[in-house]
Protein backbone atom coordinates (compact mmCIF):
# COMPACT_ATOMS: atom_id res chain seq x y z
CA UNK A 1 24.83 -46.04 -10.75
CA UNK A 2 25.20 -45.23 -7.09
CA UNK A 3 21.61 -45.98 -5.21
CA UNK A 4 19.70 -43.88 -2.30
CA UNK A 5 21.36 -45.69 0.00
CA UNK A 6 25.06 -45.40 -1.06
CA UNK A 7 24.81 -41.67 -1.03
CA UNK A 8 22.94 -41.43 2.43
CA UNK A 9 25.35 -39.62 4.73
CA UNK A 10 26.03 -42.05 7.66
CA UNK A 11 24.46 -40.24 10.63
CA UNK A 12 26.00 -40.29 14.13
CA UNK A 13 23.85 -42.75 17.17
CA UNK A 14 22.96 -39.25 18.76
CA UNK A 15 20.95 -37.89 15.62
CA UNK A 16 19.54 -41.50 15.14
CA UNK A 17 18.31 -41.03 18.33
CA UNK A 18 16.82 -37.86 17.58
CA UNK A 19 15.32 -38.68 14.20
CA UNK A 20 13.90 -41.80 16.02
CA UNK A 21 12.21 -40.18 18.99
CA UNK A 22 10.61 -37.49 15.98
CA UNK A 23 9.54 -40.32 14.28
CA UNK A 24 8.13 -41.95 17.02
CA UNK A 25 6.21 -38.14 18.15
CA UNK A 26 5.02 -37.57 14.67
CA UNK A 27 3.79 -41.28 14.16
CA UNK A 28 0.86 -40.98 16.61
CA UNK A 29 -0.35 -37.88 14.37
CA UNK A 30 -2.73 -38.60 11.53
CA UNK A 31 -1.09 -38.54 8.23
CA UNK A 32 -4.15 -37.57 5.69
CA UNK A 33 -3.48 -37.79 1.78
CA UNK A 34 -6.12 -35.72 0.45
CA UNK A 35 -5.63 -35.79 -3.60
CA UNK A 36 -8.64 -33.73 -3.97
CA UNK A 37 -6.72 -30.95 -1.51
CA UNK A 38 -3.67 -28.68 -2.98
CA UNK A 39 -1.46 -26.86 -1.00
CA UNK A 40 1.15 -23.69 -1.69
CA UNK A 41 4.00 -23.92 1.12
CA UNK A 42 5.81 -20.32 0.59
CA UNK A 43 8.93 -19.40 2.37
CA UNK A 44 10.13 -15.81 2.81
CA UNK A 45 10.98 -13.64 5.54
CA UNK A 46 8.68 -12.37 8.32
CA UNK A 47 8.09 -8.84 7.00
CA UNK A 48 6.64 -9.44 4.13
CA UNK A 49 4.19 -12.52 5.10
CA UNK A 50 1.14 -10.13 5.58
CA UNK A 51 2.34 -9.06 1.34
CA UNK A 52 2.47 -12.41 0.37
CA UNK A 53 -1.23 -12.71 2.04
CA UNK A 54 -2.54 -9.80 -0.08
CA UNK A 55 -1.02 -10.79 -3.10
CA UNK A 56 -2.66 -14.56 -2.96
CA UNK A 57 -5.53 -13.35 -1.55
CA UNK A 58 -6.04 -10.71 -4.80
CA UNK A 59 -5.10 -13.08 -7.62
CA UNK A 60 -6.75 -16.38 -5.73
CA UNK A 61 -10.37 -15.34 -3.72
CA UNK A 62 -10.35 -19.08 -2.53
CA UNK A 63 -7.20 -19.26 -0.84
CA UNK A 64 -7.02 -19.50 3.06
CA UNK A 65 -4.04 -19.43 5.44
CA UNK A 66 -3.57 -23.20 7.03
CA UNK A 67 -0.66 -22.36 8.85
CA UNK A 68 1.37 -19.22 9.45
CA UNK A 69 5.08 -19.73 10.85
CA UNK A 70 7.68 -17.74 11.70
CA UNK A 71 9.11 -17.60 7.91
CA UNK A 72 6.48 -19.63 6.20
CA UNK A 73 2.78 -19.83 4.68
CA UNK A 74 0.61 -22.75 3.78
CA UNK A 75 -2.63 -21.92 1.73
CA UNK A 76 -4.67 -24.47 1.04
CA UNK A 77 -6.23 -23.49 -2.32
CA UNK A 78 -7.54 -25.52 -6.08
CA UNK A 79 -4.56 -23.89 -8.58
CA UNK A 80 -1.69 -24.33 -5.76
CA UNK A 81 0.48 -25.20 -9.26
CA UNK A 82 -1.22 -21.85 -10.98
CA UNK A 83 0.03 -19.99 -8.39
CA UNK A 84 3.73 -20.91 -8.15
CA UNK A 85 3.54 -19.92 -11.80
CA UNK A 86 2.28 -16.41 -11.08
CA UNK A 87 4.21 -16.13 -8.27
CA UNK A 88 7.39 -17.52 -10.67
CA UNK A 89 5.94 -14.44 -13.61
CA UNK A 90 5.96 -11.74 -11.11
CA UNK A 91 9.59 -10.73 -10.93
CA UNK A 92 8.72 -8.29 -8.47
CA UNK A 93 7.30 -9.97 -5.99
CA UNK A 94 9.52 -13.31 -6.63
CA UNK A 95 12.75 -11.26 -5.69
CA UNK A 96 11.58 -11.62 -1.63
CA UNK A 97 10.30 -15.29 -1.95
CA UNK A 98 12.96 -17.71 -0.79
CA UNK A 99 10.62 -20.97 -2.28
CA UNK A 100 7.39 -22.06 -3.30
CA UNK A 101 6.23 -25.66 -4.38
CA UNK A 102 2.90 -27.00 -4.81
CA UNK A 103 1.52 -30.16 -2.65
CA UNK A 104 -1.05 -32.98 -3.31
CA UNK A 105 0.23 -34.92 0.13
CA UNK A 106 0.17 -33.87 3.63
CA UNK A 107 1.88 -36.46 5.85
CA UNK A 108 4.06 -37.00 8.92
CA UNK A 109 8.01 -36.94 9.15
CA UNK A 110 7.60 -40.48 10.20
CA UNK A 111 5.42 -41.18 6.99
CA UNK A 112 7.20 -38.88 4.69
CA UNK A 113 9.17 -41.22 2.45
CA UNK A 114 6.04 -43.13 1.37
CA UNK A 115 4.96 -40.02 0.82
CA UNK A 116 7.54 -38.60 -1.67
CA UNK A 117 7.64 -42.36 -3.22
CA UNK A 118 3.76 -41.58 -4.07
CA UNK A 119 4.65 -38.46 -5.49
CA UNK A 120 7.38 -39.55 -7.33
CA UNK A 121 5.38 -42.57 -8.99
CA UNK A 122 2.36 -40.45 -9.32
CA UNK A 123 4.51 -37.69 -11.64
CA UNK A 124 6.04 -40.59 -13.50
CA UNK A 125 9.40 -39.19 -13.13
CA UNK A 126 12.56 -40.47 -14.95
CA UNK A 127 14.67 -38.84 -12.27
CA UNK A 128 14.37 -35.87 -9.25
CA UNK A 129 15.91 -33.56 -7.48
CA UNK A 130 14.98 -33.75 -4.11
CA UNK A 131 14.10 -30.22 -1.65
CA UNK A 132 13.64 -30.87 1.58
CA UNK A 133 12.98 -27.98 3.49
CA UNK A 134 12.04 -26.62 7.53
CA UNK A 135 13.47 -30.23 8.83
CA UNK A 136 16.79 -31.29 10.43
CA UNK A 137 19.34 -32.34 7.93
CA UNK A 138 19.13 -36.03 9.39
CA UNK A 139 15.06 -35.92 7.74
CA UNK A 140 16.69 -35.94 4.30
CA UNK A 141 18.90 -39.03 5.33
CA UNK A 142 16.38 -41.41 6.41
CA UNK A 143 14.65 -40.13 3.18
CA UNK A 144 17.01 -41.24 1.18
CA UNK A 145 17.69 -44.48 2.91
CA UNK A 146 14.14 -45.29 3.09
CA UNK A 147 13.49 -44.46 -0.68
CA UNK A 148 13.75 -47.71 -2.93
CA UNK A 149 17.28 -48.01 -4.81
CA UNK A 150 15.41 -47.62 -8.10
CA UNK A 151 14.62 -43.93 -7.71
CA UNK A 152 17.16 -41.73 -9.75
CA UNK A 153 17.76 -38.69 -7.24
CA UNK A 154 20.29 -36.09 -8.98
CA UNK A 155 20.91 -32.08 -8.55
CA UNK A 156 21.69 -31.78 -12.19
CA UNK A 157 19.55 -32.61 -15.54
CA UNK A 158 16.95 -34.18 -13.13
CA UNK A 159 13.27 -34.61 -15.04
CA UNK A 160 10.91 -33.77 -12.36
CA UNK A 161 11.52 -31.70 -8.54
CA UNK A 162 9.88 -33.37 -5.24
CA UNK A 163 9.68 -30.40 -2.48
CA UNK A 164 8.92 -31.31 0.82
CA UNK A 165 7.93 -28.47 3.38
CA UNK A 166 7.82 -29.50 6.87
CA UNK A 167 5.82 -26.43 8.86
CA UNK A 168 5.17 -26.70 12.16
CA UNK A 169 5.69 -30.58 12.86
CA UNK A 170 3.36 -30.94 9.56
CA UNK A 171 4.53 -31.99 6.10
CA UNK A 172 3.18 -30.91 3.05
CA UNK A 173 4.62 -33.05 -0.26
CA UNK A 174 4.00 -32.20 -3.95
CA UNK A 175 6.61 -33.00 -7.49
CA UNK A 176 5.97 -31.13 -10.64
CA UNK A 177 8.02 -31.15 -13.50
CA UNK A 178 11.52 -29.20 -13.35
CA UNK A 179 10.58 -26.19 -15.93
CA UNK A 180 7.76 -26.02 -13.27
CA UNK A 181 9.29 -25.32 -10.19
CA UNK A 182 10.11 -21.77 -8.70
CA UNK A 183 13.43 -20.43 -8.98
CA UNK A 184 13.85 -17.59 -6.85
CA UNK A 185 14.42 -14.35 -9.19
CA UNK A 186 18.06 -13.36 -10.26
CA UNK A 187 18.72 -9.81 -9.16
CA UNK A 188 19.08 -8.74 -13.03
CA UNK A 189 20.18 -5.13 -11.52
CA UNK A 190 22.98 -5.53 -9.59
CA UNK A 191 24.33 -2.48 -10.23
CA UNK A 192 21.39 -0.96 -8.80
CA UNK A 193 22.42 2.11 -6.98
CA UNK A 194 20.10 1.20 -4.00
CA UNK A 195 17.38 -0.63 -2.72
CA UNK A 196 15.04 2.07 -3.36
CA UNK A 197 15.75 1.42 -7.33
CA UNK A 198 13.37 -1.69 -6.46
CA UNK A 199 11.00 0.19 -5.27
CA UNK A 200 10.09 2.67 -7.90
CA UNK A 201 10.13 -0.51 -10.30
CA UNK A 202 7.37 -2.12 -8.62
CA UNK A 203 5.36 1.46 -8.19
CA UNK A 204 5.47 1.67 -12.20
CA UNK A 205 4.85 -1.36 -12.57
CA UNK A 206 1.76 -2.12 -9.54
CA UNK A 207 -0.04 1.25 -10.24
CA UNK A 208 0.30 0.72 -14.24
CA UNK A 209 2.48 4.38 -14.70
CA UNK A 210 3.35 5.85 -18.13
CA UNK A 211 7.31 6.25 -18.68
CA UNK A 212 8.24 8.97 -17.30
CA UNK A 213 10.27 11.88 -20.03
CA UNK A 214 10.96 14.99 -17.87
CA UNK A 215 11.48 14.06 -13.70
CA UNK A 216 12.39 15.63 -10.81
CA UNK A 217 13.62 13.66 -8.23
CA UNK A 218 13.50 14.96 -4.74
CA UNK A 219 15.61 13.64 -2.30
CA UNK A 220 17.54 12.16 -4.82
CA UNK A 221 20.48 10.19 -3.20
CA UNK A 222 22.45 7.69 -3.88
CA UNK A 223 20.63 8.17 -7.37
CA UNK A 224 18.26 4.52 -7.28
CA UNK A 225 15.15 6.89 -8.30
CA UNK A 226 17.18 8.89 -10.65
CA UNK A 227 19.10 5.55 -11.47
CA UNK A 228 15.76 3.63 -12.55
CA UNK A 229 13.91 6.74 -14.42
CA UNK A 230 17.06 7.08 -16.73
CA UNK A 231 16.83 3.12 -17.90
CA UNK A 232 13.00 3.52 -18.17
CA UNK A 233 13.21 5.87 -20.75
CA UNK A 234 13.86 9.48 -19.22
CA UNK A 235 14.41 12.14 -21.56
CA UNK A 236 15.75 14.88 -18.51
CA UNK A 237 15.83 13.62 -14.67
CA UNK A 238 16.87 16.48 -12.31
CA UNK A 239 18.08 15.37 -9.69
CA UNK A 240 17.39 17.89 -5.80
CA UNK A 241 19.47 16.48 -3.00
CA UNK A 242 22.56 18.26 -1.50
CA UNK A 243 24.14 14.67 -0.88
CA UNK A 244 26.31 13.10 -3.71
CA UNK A 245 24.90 10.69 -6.15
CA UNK A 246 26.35 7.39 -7.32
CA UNK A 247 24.67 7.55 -10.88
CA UNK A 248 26.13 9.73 -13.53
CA UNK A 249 24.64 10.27 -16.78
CA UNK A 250 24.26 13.14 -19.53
CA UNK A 251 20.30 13.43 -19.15
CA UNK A 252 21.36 13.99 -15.48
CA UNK A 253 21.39 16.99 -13.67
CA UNK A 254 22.02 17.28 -10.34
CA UNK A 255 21.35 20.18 -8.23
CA UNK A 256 23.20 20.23 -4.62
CA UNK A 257 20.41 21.81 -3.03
CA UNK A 258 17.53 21.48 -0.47
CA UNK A 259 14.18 21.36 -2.82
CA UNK A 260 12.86 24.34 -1.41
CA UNK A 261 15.92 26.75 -3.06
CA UNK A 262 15.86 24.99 -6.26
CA UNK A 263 13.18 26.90 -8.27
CA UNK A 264 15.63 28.44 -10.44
CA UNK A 265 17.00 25.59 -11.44
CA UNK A 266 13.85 23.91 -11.97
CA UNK A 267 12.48 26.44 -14.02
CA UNK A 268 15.54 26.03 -16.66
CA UNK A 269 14.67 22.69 -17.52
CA UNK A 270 10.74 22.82 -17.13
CA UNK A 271 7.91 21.60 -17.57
CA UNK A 272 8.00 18.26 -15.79
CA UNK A 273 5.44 15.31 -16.31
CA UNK A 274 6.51 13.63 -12.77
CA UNK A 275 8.05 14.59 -9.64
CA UNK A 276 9.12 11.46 -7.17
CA UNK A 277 10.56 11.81 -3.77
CA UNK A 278 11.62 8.88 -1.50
CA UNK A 279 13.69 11.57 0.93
CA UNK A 280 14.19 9.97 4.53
CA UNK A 281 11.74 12.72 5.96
CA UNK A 282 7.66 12.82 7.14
CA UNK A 283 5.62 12.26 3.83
CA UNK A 284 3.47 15.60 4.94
CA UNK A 285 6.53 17.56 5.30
CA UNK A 286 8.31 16.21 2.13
CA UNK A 287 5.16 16.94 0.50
CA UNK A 288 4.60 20.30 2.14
CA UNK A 289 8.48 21.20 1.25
CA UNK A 290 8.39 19.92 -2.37
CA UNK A 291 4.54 21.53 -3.71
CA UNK A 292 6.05 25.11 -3.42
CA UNK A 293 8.43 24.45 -5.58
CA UNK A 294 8.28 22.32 -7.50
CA UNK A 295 4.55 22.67 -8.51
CA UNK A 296 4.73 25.40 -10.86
CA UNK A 297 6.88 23.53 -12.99
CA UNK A 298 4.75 20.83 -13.49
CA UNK A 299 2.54 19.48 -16.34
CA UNK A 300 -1.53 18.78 -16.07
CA UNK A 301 -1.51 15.55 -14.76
CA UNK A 302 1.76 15.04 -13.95
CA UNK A 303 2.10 11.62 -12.04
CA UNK A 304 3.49 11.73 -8.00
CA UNK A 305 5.26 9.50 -6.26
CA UNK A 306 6.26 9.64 -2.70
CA UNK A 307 7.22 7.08 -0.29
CA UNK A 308 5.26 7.16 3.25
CA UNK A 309 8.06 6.55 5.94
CA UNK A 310 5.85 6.80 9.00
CA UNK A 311 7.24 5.16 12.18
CA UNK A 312 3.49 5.36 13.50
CA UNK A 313 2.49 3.12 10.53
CA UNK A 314 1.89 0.10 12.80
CA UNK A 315 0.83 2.21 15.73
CA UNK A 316 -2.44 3.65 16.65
CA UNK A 317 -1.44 6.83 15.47
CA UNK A 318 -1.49 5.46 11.84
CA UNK A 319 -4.78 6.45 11.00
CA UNK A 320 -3.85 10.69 12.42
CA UNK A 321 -0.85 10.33 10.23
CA UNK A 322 -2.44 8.76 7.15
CA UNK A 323 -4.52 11.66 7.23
CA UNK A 324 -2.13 14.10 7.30
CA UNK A 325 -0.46 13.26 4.75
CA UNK A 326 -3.71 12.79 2.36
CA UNK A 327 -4.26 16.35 3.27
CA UNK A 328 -1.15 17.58 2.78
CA UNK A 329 -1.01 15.91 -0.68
CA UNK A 330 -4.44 17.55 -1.66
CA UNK A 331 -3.06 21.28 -0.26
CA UNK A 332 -0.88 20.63 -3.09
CA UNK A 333 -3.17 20.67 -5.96
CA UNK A 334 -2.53 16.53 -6.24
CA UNK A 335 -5.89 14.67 -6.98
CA UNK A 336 -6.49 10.76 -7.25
CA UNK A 337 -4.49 9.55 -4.53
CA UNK A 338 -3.84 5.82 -4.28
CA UNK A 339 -1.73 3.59 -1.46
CA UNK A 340 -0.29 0.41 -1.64
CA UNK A 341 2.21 -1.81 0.52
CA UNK A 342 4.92 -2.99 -2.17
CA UNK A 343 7.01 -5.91 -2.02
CA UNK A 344 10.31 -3.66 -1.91
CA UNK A 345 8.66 -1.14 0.68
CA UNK A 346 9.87 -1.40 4.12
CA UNK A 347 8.01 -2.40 6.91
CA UNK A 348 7.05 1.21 7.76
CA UNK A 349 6.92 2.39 4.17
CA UNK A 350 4.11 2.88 2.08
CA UNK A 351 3.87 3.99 -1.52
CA UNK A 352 1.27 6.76 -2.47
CA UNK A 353 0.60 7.41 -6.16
CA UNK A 354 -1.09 10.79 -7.22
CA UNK A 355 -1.69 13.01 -10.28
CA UNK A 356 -1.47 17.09 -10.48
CA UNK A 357 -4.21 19.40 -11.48
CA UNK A 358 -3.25 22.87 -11.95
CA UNK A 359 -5.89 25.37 -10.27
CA UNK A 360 -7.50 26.28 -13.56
CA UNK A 361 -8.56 22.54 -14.21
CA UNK A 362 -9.58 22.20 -10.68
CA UNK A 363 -11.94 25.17 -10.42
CA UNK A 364 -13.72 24.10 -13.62
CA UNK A 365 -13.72 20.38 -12.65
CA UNK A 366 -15.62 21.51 -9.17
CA UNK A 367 -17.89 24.18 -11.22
CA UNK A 368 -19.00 21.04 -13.38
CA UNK A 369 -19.59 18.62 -10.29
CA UNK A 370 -21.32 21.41 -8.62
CA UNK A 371 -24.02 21.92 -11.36
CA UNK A 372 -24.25 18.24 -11.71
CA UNK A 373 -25.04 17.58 -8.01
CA UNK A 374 -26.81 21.03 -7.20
CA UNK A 375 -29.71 20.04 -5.52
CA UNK A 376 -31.96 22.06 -2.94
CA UNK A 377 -33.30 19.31 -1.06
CA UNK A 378 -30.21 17.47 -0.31
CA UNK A 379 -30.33 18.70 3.25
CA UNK A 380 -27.73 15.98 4.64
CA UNK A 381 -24.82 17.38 1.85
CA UNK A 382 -25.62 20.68 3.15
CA UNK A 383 -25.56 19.91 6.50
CA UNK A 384 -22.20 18.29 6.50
CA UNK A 385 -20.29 20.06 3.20
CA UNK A 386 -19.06 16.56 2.72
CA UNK A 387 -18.57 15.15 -0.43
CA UNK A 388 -16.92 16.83 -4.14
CA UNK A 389 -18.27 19.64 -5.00
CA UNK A 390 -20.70 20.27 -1.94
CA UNK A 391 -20.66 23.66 -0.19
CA UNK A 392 -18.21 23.90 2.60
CA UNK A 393 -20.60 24.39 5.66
CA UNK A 394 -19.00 21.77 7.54
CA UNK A 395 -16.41 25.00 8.20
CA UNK A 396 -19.05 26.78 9.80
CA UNK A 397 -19.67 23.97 12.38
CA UNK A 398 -15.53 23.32 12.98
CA UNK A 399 -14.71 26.56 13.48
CA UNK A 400 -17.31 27.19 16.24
CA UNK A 401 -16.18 25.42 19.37
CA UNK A 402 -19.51 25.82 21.31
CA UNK A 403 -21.42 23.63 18.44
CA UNK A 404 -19.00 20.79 19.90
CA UNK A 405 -21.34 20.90 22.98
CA UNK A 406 -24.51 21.77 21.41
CA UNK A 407 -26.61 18.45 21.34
CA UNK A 408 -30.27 18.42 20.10
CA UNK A 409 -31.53 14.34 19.80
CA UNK A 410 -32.50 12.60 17.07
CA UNK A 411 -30.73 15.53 14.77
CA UNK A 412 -27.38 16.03 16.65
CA UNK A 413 -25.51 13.86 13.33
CA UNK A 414 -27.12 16.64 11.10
CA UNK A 415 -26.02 19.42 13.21
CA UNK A 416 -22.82 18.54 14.72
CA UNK A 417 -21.16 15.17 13.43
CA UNK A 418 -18.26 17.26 12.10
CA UNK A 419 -17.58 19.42 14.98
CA UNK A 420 -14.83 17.20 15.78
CA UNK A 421 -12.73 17.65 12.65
CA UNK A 422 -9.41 19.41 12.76
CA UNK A 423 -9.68 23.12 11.95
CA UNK A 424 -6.09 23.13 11.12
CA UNK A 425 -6.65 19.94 8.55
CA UNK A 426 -9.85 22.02 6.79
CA UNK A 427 -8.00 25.29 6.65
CA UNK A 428 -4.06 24.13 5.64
CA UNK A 429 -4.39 25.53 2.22
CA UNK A 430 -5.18 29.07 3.44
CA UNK A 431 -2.70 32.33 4.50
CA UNK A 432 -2.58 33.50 8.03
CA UNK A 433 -4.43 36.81 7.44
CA UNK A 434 -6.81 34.45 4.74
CA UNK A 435 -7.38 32.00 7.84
CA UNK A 436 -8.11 34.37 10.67
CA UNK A 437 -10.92 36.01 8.11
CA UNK A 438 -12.48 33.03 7.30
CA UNK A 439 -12.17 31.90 11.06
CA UNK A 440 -13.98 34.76 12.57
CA UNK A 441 -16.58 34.62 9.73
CA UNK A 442 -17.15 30.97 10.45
CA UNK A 443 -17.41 31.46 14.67
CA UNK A 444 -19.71 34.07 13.76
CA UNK A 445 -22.42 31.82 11.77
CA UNK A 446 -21.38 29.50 14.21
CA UNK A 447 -22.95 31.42 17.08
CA UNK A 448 -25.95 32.51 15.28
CA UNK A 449 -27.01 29.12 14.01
CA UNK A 450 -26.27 27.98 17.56
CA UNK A 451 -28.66 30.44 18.75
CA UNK A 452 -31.53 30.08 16.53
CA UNK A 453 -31.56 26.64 16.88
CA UNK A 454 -31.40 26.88 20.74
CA UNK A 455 -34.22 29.28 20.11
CA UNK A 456 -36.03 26.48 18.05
CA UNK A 457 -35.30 23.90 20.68
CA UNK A 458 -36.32 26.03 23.23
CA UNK A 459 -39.79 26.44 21.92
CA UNK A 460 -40.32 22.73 20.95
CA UNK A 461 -40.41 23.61 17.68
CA UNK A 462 -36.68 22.43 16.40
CA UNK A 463 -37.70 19.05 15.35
CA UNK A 464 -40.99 20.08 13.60
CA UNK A 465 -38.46 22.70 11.29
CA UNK A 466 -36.06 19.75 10.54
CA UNK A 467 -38.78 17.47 9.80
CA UNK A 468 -39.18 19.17 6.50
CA UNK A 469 -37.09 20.25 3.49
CA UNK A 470 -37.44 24.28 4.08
CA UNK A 471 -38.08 26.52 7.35
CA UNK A 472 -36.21 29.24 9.11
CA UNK A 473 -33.04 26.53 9.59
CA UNK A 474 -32.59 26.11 5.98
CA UNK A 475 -32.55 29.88 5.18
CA UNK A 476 -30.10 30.33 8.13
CA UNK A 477 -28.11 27.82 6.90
CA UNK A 478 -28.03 29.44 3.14
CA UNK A 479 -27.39 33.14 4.81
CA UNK A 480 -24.70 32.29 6.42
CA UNK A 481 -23.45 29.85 3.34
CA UNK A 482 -23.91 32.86 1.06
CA UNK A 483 -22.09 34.88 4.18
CA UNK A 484 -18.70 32.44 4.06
CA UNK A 485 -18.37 32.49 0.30
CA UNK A 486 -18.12 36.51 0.24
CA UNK A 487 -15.82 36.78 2.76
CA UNK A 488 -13.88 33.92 0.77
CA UNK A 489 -13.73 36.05 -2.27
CA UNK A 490 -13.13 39.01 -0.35
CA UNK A 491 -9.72 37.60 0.93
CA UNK A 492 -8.83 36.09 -2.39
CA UNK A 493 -9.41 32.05 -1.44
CA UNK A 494 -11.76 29.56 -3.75
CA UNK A 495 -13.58 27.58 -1.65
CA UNK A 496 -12.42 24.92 -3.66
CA UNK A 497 -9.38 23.61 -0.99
CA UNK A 498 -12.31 23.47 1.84
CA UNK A 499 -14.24 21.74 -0.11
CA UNK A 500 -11.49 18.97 -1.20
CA UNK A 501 -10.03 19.10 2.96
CA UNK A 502 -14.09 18.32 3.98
CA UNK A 503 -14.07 15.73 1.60
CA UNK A 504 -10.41 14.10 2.75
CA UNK A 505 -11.65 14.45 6.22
């Protein structure tokens, strides 16, 4: 049997040299062993460190970040061996993870073999592969010449696996049994169609989704969406892109078409109980192009999923866009929405998750929340028509530009903390004629509660009629409440889309 030393590549005087003058840097460093401290050395790529952070962070609360490299991450944490199993479980996230070991040892490059010989004797192995990883190869040879002979070091049939992560100048050593250690995941779809096939995997999966039976898919090519809906289970998947497809299957249907001329083919095959669209376009617009539709077709709480591709996601404009496209997602009648970063998003991707309500169950939902919450002293929710199933007076304030200049002390939250929302963002869901209506109705109880309360202030007696829960204010305020909601029926629009746009906003 050949020993550590025999199978020690001879190394050249230059890297001696090298490994020397290391050894030598590294030596004057402490070298703690701290057997009451665990440590989870993860490798992966840059991108997807912040993930990795959010997915320890969720599933271990104690965990903290003791060094952050390049393409590594040390936690120091109790379970460091729990959570290279759950990391090992979760195919999902595994498939971006290059390795992961546990360590009960932090020590030096110089001190490194005693190191792994304490490990080793520690685990009581019978033999061990040994991983040396973030070091120059000529580490692993004065390992293995400084290891005693009577270690058994194999890469086949060994009993236990020794990793040893050296992170910024500092090495972390742990050895757990074999069946233990993390494999990095097989790709058991190769013949995905695309990456994106990944990503609606980890969207069922993450946000806990039924099986789809009846999809559209919108933006369709190569067919990874399509692809992944028809192995889950799909009953019908119809396919809207004019591009060509690389899946083909008999509960496929594709139709060569931009979304927005394919309601006749949608309605054939209707109703739907999802629509997903990862098209390489603006969430708001994909979502604005798609509702039209496709919307009609659709079942009560059909499920959405759409891919955020925002540029800006990293930017300060993030924020703008993420708002956008929450209100643009509302507009179309979806409800519930819900975000996440997944493993097999992009950097500038996000995944949003969201469920349909057809106007019928949405009127009666907001008729039910409105008796619950009906209240006449709730002067703030009036105030600011913020919040489900408040009335929308928070249009009155946007849509007259003088309130954004009208100031009155202690009260100018009450009055005017909205004045700054977007008019366009409250008013999306609404017609041109329907928005020029409610517009000029709004600037006109704009400009009279601007004036009475001038006239108020004026006398010294505005804060003495806020200071209570009725007075002049409060009647204006219900006139010209009772005023927007006629001239909202008059022009045919609920008041149901303000209400949900105040609340986004």
């Amino acid at each position: 049997r050949a020993t550590a030393r025999d199978r020690a590549p001879r190394a050249s005087r230059s890297a001696r040299r090298r490994a020397e003058h290391r050894a030598d840097r590294f030596g004057r460093m402490a070298a703690p062993t701290a057997a009451s401290s665990t440590w989870l050395a993860v490798r992966l790529s840059h991108g997807h460190k912040h993930r990795c952070k959010e997915w320890v962070d969720e599933r271990f609360p104690d965990a903290a970040v003791v060094v952050n490299a390049k393409d590594a991450l040390v936690f120091r944490l109790d379970a460091a061996a729990a959570a290279v199993a759950a990391l090992r479980a979760d195919a999902h996230a595994a498939r971006y993870v290059n390795s992961c070991a546990a360590a009960d040892r932090e020590a030096t490059e110089s001190s490194a073999a005693e190191a792994v010989a304490a490990a080793y004797d520690a685990a009581a192995a019978t033999s061990a592969t040994l991983r040396v990883r973030g070091a120059a190869k000529t580490l692993k040879a004065s390992l293995l010449e400084a290891l005693p002979a009577r270690y058994v070091l194999t890469q086949r049939g060994a009993s236990h696996e020794i990793s040893l992560d050296v992170v910024d100048g500092r090495a972390f050593v742990g050895c757990c049994r074999s069946e233990d250690a993390f494999v990095p995941a097989a790709d058991a779809e190769a013949s995905a169609a695309s990456r994106a096939f990944y990503k609606l995997r980890e969207a069922v999966f993450r946000f806990e989704l039924p099986s789809f039976k009846r999809v559209v898919d919108v933006g369709a090519a190569p067919g990874g969406w399509s692809q992944f809906c028809l192995r889950n289970g799909a009953e019908l998947v119809v396919a809207v892109d004019p591009a060509a497809l690389e899946v083909e299957d008999a509960k496929l249907v594709h139709v060569r078409t931009r979304v927005e001329d394919a309601r006749e083919a949608l309605a054939k095959n209707a109703p739907y109980d999802a629509v997903v669209c990862d098209a390489n376009a603006h969430p708001a617009a994909a979502c604005r192009a798609l509702g039209p539709a496709v919307r009609p077709f659709l079942e009560d709480g059909a499920v959405l999923v759409l891919t955020l591709k925002q540029p800006s996601c990293a930017t300060k404009k993030a924020a703008t866009d993420r708002e956008e496209v929450l209100a643009a997602v509302a507009a179309q009648g979806f409800v519930e929405p819900r975000v996440r970063w997944l493993w097999a998003n992009g950097r500038k991707e996000r995944t949003l998750v969201a469920r349909y309500r057809p106007p019928s169950t949405r009127e009666e939902s907001t008729v039910a929340q409105e008796e619950e919450e009906e209240d006449d002293d709730d002067w703030w929710r009036l105030t600011h028509g913020c919040g489900v199933g408040s009335p929308p007076l928070a249009v009155l304030l946007t849509t007259a530009d003088r309130m954004a200049d009208f100031r009155t002390g202690g009260y100018e939250d009450n009055l005017v903390k909205g004045s700054s929302w977007s008019v366009g963002a409250l008013l999306a869901p609404l017609q041109d004629h329907q928005l020029a209506a409610v517009t000029s109705a709004g600037v006109e109880a704009g400009e009279a509660w601007e004036e009475r309360c001038s006239a108020l202030e004026a006398s010294g007696d505005l804060n003495a009629e806020f200071s209570g829960n009725g007075g002049p204010v409060r009647e204006e305020a219900l006139r010209a409440l009772r005023a927007l909601h006629k001239v909202l029926s008059d022009v045919g629009v609920s008041p149901l889309d303000l209400q949900r746009a105040a609340a986004l906003t």
